[in-house]
Amino acid sequence: MEFHLPTGVKALLVQALGVGILGAATGLAFSHAFFEDWGWIIGPVAWMVAATVTALVLRLPLPATLLGAILAGIPSAALTAAGLHWAGAVVAILLFAGWCAGVGGRRMTAESG
């Protein structure tokens, strides 16, 4: 499997920006108590919205990109459950960027072959 580092770096930046913007917007719009009750759904929805934007901006295949977002979200969920929410977000973004680098590498190989 080939990795396309520029795609991975761009995915990291776009996803981090998307997660940051959505996190700030929802943090300003809702109380902490709201997140205690509804964070389990708001977080994953925001994550998938950001991943969709990343796929569109980088012109990556949406199904493969969303699969990577789901897989990267699994360790993030475990860290969040352990009380390490933002550490989970960082780990997920790094894993997702690596996944996107692989998707980008496959795309580059397909286009050149």
mmCIF file of C-alpha atoms in Angstrom:
data_model
loop_
_atom_site.group_PDB
_atom_site.id
_atom_site.type_symbol
_atom_site.label_atom_id
_atom_site.label_comp_id
_atom_site.label_asym_id
_atom_site.label_seq_id
_atom_site.Cartn_x
_atom_site.Cartn_y
_atom_site.Cartn_z
ATOM 1 C CA MET A 1 0.000 0.000 0.000
ATOM 2 C CA GLU A 2 1.305 3.418 -0.901
ATOM 3 C CA PHE A 3 0.761 6.457 1.252
ATOM 4 C CA HIS A 4 0.450 9.925 -0.223
ATOM 5 C CA LEU A 5 1.876 12.137 2.525
ATOM 6 C CA PRO A 6 0.515 15.438 1.142
ATOM 7 C CA THR A 7 -3.011 13.994 1.228
ATOM 8 C CA GLY A 8 -2.495 12.841 4.812
ATOM 9 C CA VAL A 9 -1.248 16.258 5.927
ATOM 10 C CA LYS A 10 -4.132 18.024 4.194
ATOM 11 C CA ALA A 11 -6.624 15.586 5.722
ATOM 12 C CA LEU A 12 -5.159 16.227 9.170
ATOM 13 C CA LEU A 13 -5.498 19.990 8.730
ATOM 14 C CA VAL A 14 -9.000 19.950 7.216
ATOM 15 C CA GLN A 15 -10.338 17.447 9.761
ATOM 16 C CA ALA A 16 -8.759 19.283 12.710
ATOM 17 C CA LEU A 17 -10.189 22.574 11.479
ATOM 18 C CA GLY A 18 -13.625 21.043 10.957
ATOM 19 C CA VAL A 19 -13.663 19.359 14.360
ATOM 20 C CA GLY A 20 -12.398 22.556 15.989
ATOM 21 C CA ILE A 21 -15.012 24.756 14.344
ATOM 22 C CA LEU A 22 -17.863 22.357 15.103
ATOM 23 C CA GLY A 23 -16.600 21.845 18.665
ATOM 24 C CA ALA A 24 -16.398 25.584 19.282
ATOM 25 C CA ALA A 25 -19.799 26.246 17.716
ATOM 26 C CA THR A 26 -21.576 23.552 19.694
ATOM 27 C CA GLY A 27 -19.662 24.483 22.849
ATOM 28 C CA LEU A 28 -20.890 28.064 22.558
ATOM 29 C CA ALA A 29 -24.432 27.066 21.616
ATOM 30 C CA PHE A 30 -25.079 24.452 24.307
ATOM 31 C CA SER A 31 -24.463 24.068 28.022
ATOM 32 C CA HIS A 32 -22.093 21.534 29.564
ATOM 33 C CA ALA A 33 -25.138 19.669 30.899
ATOM 34 C CA PHE A 34 -26.424 19.273 27.342
ATOM 35 C CA PHE A 35 -23.229 17.450 26.366
ATOM 36 C CA GLU A 36 -23.471 15.162 29.382
ATOM 37 C CA ASP A 37 -26.795 13.935 28.001
ATOM 38 C CA TRP A 38 -26.295 14.296 24.244
ATOM 39 C CA GLY A 39 -22.537 14.346 23.647
ATOM 40 C CA TRP A 40 -22.580 10.663 22.700
ATOM 41 C CA ILE A 41 -24.489 11.593 19.524
ATOM 42 C CA ILE A 42 -23.338 15.181 18.870
ATOM 43 C CA GLY A 43 -19.642 14.218 18.859
ATOM 44 C CA PRO A 44 -19.869 11.393 16.321
ATOM 45 C CA VAL A 45 -22.209 13.401 14.079
ATOM 46 C CA ALA A 46 -19.790 16.351 14.105
ATOM 47 C CA TRP A 47 -16.903 13.957 13.408
ATOM 48 C CA MET A 48 -18.682 12.461 10.386
ATOM 49 C CA VAL A 49 -19.697 15.908 9.078
ATOM 50 C CA ALA A 50 -16.059 17.015 9.289
ATOM 51 C CA ALA A 51 -14.959 13.795 7.541
ATOM 52 C CA THR A 52 -17.473 14.417 4.756
ATOM 53 C CA VAL A 53 -16.080 17.919 4.278
ATOM 54 C CA THR A 54 -12.545 16.487 4.260
ATOM 55 C CA ALA A 55 -13.505 13.978 1.563
ATOM 56 C CA LEU A 56 -15.116 16.668 -0.570
ATOM 57 C CA VAL A 57 -12.292 19.190 -0.181
ATOM 58 C CA LEU A 58 -9.590 16.618 -0.946
ATOM 59 C CA ARG A 59 -11.670 14.829 -3.611
ATOM 60 C CA LEU A 60 -11.369 11.493 -1.840
ATOM 61 C CA PRO A 61 -13.968 8.757 -2.355
ATOM 62 C CA LEU A 62 -16.692 9.402 0.201
ATOM 63 C CA PRO A 63 -17.432 5.773 1.204
ATOM 64 C CA ALA A 64 -13.757 4.965 1.824
ATOM 65 C CA THR A 65 -13.214 8.226 3.690
ATOM 66 C CA LEU A 66 -16.239 7.714 5.932
ATOM 67 C CA LEU A 67 -15.136 4.149 6.663
ATOM 68 C CA GLY A 68 -11.788 5.548 7.781
ATOM 69 C CA ALA A 69 -13.573 8.089 9.972
ATOM 70 C CA ILE A 70 -15.603 5.328 11.622
ATOM 71 C CA LEU A 71 -12.534 3.174 12.243
ATOM 72 C CA ALA A 72 -10.509 6.125 13.570
ATOM 73 C CA GLY A 73 -13.400 6.973 15.873
ATOM 74 C CA ILE A 74 -13.266 3.638 17.703
ATOM 75 C CA PRO A 75 -10.131 4.342 19.780
ATOM 76 C CA SER A 76 -11.367 7.903 20.229
ATOM 77 C CA ALA A 77 -14.579 6.586 21.771
ATOM 78 C CA ALA A 78 -12.570 4.401 24.148
ATOM 79 C CA LEU A 79 -10.430 7.347 25.247
ATOM 80 C CA THR A 80 -13.499 9.542 25.635
ATOM 81 C CA ALA A 81 -15.154 6.889 27.795
ATOM 82 C CA ALA A 82 -11.996 6.916 29.932
ATOM 83 C CA GLY A 83 -12.395 10.670 30.434
ATOM 84 C CA LEU A 84 -9.784 11.739 27.865
ATOM 85 C CA HIS A 85 -12.037 13.422 25.309
ATOM 86 C CA TRP A 86 -9.569 15.714 23.561
ATOM 87 C CA ALA A 87 -6.806 13.092 23.622
ATOM 88 C CA GLY A 88 -9.273 10.844 21.821
ATOM 89 C CA ALA A 89 -9.894 13.556 19.249
ATOM 90 C CA VAL A 90 -6.159 13.959 18.591
ATOM 91 C CA VAL A 91 -5.666 10.198 18.212
ATOM 92 C CA ALA A 92 -8.664 9.966 15.876
ATOM 93 C CA ILE A 93 -7.440 12.838 13.703
ATOM 94 C CA LEU A 94 -3.985 11.254 13.396
ATOM 95 C CA LEU A 95 -5.440 7.846 12.516
ATOM 96 C CA PHE A 96 -7.881 9.407 10.065
ATOM 97 C CA ALA A 97 -5.075 11.367 8.382
ATOM 98 C CA GLY A 98 -3.102 8.143 7.972
ATOM 99 C CA TRP A 99 -6.141 6.441 6.474
ATOM 100 C CA CYS A 100 -6.656 9.328 4.043
ATOM 101 C CA ALA A 101 -2.968 9.165 3.054
ATOM 102 C CA GLY A 102 -3.564 5.523 2.133
ATOM 103 C CA VAL A 103 -6.710 6.366 0.192
ATOM 104 C CA GLY A 104 -4.796 9.158 -1.550
ATOM 105 C CA GLY A 105 -1.961 6.762 -2.379
ATOM 106 C CA ARG A 106 -4.374 4.275 -3.924
ATOM 107 C CA ARG A 107 -5.970 7.079 -5.923
ATOM 108 C CA MET A 108 -2.592 8.312 -7.190
ATOM 109 C CA THR A 109 -1.587 4.760 -8.166
ATOM 110 C CA ALA A 110 -4.884 4.225 -10.019
ATOM 111 C CA GLU A 111 -4.547 7.527 -11.884
ATOM 112 C CA SER A 112 -0.967 6.813 -12.981
ATOM 113 C CA GLY A 113 -1.584 3.184 -13.972
#
